[in-house]
XYZ file of C-alpha atoms in Angstrom:
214
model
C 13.577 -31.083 -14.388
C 16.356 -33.266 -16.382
C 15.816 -35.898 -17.888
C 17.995 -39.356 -18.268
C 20.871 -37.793 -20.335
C 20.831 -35.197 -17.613
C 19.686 -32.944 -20.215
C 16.238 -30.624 -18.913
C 13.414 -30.423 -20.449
C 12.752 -26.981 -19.422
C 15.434 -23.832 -20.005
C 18.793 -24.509 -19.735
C 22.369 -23.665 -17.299
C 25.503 -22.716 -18.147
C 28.645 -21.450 -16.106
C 29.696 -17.950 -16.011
C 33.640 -17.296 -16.155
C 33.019 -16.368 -12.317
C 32.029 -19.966 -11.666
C 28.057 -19.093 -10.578
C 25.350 -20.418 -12.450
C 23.355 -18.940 -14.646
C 19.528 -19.971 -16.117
C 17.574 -19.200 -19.362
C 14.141 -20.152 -19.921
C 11.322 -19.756 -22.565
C 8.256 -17.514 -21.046
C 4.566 -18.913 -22.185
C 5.292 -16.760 -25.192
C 8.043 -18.706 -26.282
C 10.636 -15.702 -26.077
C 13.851 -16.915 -24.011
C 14.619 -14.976 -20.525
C 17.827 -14.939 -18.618
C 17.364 -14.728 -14.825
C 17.754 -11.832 -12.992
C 19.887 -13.639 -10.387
C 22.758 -16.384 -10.645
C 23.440 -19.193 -8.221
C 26.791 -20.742 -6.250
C 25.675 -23.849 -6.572
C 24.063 -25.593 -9.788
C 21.514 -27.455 -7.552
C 20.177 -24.095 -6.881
C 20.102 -23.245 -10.560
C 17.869 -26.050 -11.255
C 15.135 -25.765 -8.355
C 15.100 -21.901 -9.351
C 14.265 -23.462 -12.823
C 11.802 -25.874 -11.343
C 9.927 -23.057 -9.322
C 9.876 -21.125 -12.769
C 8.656 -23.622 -14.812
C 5.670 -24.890 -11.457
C 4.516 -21.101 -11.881
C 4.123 -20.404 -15.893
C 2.387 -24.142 -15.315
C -0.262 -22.788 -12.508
C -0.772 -19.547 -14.206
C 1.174 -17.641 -11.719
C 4.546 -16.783 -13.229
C 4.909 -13.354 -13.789
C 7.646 -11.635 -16.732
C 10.379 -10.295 -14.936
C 11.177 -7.351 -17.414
C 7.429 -5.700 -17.037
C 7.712 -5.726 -13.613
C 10.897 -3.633 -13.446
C 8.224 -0.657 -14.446
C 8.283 1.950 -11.124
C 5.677 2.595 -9.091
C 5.454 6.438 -10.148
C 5.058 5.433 -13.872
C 2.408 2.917 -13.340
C 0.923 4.953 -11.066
C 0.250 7.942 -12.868
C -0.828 5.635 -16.002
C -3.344 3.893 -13.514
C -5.121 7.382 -13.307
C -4.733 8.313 -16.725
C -6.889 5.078 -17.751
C -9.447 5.849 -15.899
C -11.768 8.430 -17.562
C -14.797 7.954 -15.347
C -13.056 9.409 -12.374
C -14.823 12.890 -11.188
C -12.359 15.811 -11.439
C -11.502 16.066 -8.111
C -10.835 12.796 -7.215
C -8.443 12.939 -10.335
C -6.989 15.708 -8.591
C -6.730 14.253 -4.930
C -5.272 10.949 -6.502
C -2.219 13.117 -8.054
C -1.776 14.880 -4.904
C -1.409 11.564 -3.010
C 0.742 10.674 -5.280
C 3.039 13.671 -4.967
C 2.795 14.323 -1.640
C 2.678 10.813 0.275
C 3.795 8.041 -1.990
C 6.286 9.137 -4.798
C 8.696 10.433 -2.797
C 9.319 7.021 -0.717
C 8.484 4.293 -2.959
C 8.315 6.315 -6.260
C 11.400 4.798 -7.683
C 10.817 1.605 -6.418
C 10.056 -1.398 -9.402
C 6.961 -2.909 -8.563
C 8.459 -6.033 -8.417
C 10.212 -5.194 -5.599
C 7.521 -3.521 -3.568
C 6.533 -6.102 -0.314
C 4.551 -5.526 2.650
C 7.681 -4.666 4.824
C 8.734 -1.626 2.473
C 4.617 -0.563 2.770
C 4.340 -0.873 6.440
C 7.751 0.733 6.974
C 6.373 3.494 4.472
C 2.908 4.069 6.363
C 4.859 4.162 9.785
C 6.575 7.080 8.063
C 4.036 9.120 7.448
C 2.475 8.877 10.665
C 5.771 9.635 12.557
C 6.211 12.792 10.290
C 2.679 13.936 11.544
C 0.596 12.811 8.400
C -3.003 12.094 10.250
C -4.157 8.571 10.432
C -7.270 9.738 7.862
C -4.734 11.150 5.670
C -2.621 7.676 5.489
C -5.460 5.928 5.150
C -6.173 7.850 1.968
C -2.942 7.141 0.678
C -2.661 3.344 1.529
C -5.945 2.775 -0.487
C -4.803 4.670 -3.697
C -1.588 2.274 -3.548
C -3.617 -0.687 -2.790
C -6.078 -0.387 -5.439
C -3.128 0.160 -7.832
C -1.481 -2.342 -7.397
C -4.406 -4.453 -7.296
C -4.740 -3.505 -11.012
C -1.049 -4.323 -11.044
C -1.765 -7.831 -9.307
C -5.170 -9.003 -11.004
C -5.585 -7.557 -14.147
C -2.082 -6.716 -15.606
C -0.076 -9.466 -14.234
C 2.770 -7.298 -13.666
C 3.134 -8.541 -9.851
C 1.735 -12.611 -8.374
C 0.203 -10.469 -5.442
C -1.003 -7.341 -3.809
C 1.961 -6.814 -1.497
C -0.649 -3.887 0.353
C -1.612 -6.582 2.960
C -1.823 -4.239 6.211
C -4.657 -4.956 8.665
C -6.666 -1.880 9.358
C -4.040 0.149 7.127
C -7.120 1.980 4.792
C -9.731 2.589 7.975
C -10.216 6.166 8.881
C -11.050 6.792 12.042
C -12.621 10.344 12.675
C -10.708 12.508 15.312
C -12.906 13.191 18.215
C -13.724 16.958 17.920
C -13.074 18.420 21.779
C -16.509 19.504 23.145
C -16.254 23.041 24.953
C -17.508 23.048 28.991
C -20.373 25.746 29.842
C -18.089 28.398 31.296
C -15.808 28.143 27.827
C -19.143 28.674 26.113
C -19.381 31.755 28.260
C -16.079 33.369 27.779
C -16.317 32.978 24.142
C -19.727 34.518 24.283
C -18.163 37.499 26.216
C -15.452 37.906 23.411
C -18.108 38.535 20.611
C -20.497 40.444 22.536
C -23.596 38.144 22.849
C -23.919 35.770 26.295
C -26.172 32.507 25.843
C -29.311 32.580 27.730
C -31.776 29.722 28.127
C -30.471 26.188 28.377
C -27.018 26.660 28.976
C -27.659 29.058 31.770
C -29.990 27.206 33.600
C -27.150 24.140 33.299
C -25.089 25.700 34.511
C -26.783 27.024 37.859
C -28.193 22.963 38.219
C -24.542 22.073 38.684
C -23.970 24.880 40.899
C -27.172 23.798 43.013
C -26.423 20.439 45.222
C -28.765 17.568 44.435
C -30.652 17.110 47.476
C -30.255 13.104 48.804
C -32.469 10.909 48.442
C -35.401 9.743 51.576
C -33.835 6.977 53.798
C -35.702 4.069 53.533
């Protein structure tokens, strides 16, 4: 905001040779910051100084250069710093990592990550036959990281992993064989069913006699 000599009180703006505007401002630890992006008009210079200065105010402004870190660095730190993990949940957590998340949003800065980029990344997997369980898997490694990233590092304001239903797994119904499958598979290894099954499967051969008019 300026003041009466049109002076602000918080960062400053200056012209580039290109005639956009450019801001600097001092983070909560004093160090100055240029802004990552620069402005046609001065007006808009100022209100993205305004915004700045609203969030390191509220608690809510995060630094720019520490969340240009990618998501396959952090990532693979996240696991490293966390000794209680069993061994094989270690191991299925790297495997995720290679197999379902680097590869699309790998080289992505985690400030840039949003929900659009995940969503568009989870419908990918599924249309390139990754099972829902499977996604599922994957979405909550990425949320929980960048949870971390969120909530305890500061790195991001929010957890962009903000997809309804996204880390449910729903187990696949397992198809149920009828009595004469049960048969023909009983014929292939040598041993027929007796008992139960049989007497099934003669009930539905035998009509159900109708019940007394009244």
């Amino acid at each position: 905001m300026a003041n009466k000599d049109n002076h602000r009180r918080f960062g400053n703006i200056r012209k580039l040779p290109s005639g956009r505007f450019q801001i600097r401002y001092p983070g909560p630890d004093g160090r100055m910051r240029t802004g990552e992006e620069t402005y046609e008009r001065k007006g808009d210079a100022d209100r993205a100084l305004t915004l700045i200065e609203g969030r390191i105010l509220t608690g809510t402004w995060t630094d720019p250069e520490r969340s240009k870190v990618k998501l396959a660095e952090y990532s693979a730190t996240w696991i490293d710093q966390r000794p209680g993990l069993r061994p094989r949940t270690i191991d299925l957590y790297h495997w995720l990592l290679k197999k379902h998340i680097t590869p699309y949003l790998g080289n992505v800065s985690l400030g840039k990550l949003s929900t659009a980029m995940i969503r568009q990344w989870r419908a990918d997997l599924l249309g390139k036959g990754v099972s829902v369980s499977m996604a599922a898997k994957a979405y909550r490694l990425l949320r929980a990281v960048l949870m971390t990233a969120a909530e305890d590092d500061g790195i991001i304001s929010r957890n962009p992993c903000k997809i309804r239903g996204a880390g449910d797994e729903h187990a696949e119904e397992r198809p149920v064989l009828s009595i004469g499958q049960v048969f023909e598979l009983a014929d292939k290894v040598g041993r027929r069913p007796v008992g139960s099954i049989r007497a099934a499967q003669e009930r539905r051969r035998t009509p159900h006699p109708l019940p007394a008019a009244w």
